[in-house]
Short mmCIF file of C-alpha atoms in Angstrom, two decimals:
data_model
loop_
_atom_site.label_atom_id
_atom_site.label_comp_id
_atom_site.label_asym_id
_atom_site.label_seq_id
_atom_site.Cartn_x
_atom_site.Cartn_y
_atom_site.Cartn_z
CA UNK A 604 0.00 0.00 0.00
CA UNK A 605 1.12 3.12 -1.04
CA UNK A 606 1.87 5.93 1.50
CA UNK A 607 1.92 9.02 -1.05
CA UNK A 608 -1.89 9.28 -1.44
CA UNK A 609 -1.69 9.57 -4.98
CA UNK A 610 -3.90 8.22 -7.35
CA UNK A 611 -2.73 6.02 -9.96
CA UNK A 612 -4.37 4.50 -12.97
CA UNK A 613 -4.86 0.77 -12.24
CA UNK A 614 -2.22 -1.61 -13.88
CA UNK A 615 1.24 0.91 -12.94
CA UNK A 616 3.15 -0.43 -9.84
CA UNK A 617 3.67 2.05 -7.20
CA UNK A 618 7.12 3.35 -6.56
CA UNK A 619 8.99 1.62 -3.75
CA UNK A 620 10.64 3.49 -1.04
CA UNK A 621 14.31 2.10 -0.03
CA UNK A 622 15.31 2.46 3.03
CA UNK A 623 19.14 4.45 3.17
CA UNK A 624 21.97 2.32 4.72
CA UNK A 625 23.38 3.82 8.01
CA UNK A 626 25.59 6.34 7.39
CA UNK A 627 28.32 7.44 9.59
CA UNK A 628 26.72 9.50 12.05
CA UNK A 629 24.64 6.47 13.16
CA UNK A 630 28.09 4.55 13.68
CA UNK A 631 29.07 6.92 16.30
CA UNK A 632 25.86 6.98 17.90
CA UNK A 633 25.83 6.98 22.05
CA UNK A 634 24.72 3.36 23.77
CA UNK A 635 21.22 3.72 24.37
CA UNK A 636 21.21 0.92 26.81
CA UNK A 637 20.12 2.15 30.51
CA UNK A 638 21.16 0.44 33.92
CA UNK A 639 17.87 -1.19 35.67
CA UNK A 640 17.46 1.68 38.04
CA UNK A 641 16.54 3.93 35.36
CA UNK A 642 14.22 1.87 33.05
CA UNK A 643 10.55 1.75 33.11
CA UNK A 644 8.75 -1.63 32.12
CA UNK A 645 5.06 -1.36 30.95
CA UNK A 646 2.25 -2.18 33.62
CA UNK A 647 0.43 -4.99 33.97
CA UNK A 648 -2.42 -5.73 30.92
CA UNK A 649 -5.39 -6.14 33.52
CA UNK A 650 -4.16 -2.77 35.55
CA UNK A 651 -5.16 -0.42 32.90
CA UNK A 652 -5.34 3.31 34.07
CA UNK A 653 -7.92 5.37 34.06
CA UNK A 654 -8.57 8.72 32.88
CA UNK A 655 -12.08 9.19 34.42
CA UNK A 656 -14.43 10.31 37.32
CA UNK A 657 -16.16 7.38 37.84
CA UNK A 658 -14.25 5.66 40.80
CA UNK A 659 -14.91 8.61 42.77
CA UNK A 660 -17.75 8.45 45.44
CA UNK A 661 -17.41 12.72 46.01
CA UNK A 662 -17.84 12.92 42.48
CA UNK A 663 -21.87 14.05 41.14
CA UNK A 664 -22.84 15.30 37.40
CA UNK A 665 -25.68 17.53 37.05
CA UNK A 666 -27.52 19.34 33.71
CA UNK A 667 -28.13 23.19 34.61
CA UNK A 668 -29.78 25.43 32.46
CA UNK A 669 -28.10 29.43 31.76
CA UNK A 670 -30.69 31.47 30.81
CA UNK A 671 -28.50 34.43 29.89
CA UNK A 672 -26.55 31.81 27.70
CA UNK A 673 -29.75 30.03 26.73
CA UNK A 674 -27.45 26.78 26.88
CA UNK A 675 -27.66 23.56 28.88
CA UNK A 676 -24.24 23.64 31.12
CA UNK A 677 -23.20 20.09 32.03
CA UNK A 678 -21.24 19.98 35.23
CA UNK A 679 -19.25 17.54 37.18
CA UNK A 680 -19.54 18.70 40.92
CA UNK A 681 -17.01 17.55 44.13
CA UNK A 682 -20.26 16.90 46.89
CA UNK A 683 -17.99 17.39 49.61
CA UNK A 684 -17.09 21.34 48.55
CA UNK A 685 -19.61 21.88 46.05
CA UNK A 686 -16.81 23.19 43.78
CA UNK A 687 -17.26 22.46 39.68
CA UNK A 688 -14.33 20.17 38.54
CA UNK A 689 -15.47 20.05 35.19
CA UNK A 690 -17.94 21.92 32.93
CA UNK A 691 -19.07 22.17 29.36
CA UNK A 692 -19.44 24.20 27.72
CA UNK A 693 -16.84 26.46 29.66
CA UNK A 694 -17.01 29.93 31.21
CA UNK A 695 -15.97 31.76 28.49
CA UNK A 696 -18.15 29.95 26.01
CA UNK A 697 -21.25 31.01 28.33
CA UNK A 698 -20.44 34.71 28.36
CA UNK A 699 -19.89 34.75 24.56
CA UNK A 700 -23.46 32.54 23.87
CA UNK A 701 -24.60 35.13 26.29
CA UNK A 702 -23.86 38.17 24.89
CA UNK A 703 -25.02 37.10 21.35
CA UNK A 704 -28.49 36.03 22.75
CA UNK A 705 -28.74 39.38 24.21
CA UNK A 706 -28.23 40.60 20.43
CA UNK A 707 -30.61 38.39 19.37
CA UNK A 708 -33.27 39.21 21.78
CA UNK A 709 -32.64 43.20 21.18
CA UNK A 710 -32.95 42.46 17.39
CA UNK A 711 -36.21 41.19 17.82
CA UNK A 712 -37.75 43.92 19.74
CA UNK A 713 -39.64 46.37 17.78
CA UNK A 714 -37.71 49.93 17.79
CA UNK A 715 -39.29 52.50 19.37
CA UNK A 716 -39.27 55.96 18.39
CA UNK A 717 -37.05 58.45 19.57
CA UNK A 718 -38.33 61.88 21.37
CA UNK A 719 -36.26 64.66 19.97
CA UNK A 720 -38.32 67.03 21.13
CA UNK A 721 -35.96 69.19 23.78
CA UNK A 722 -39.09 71.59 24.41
CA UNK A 723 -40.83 69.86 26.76
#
């Protein structure tokens, strides 16, 4: 399979890449062999890690509504401090949806007429 990503009529072999010989520069190339101490092996295949929230008892996920934003927020709350650890869309996201539903909404009202009178 050909790793150009060209198209080619069918029937014409594509071109075959050889790989260069070592040159010099990779005969005077530095041991890469470490001591013991200072490998790392790869874990166990049952222990994978985890990347994720759901282990955690303190851990809740709630669905909030922003009415200035006129967005569903979906949050990932610590119960024990009541602090957000995770939210989507973010902050700034909210203040820009915000902002341009407040455009929106004063787009839509009907213009009233401006008093130039200065008599009165």
């Amino acid at each position: 399979m050909s790793t150009d990503f060209s198209i080619r009529p069918v029937g014409i072999p594509a071109p075959v890449q050889i790989a260069p010989t070592p040159g010099p520069a990779a005969n005077e190339a530095v041991q890469t062999d470490l001591p013991a101490s200072q490998t790392v092996s790869a874990s166990e295949a049952g222990a994978g890690a985890r990347n994720d929230l759901q282990h955690n008892e303190n851990i809740s996920r709630q669905v909030v509504f922003d009415q200035a934003a006129a967005s569903f927020v979906f949050q990932v709350v610590n119960d024990k401090t009541d602090a957000v650890v995770n939210q989507f869309p973010d902050e700034a996201m909210l203040r820009r949806r915000a902002y341009f539903h407040a455009l929106d909404l004063s787009k839509s009202e009907p213009s009233r007429p401006v008093n130039t009178d200065v008599s009165a």
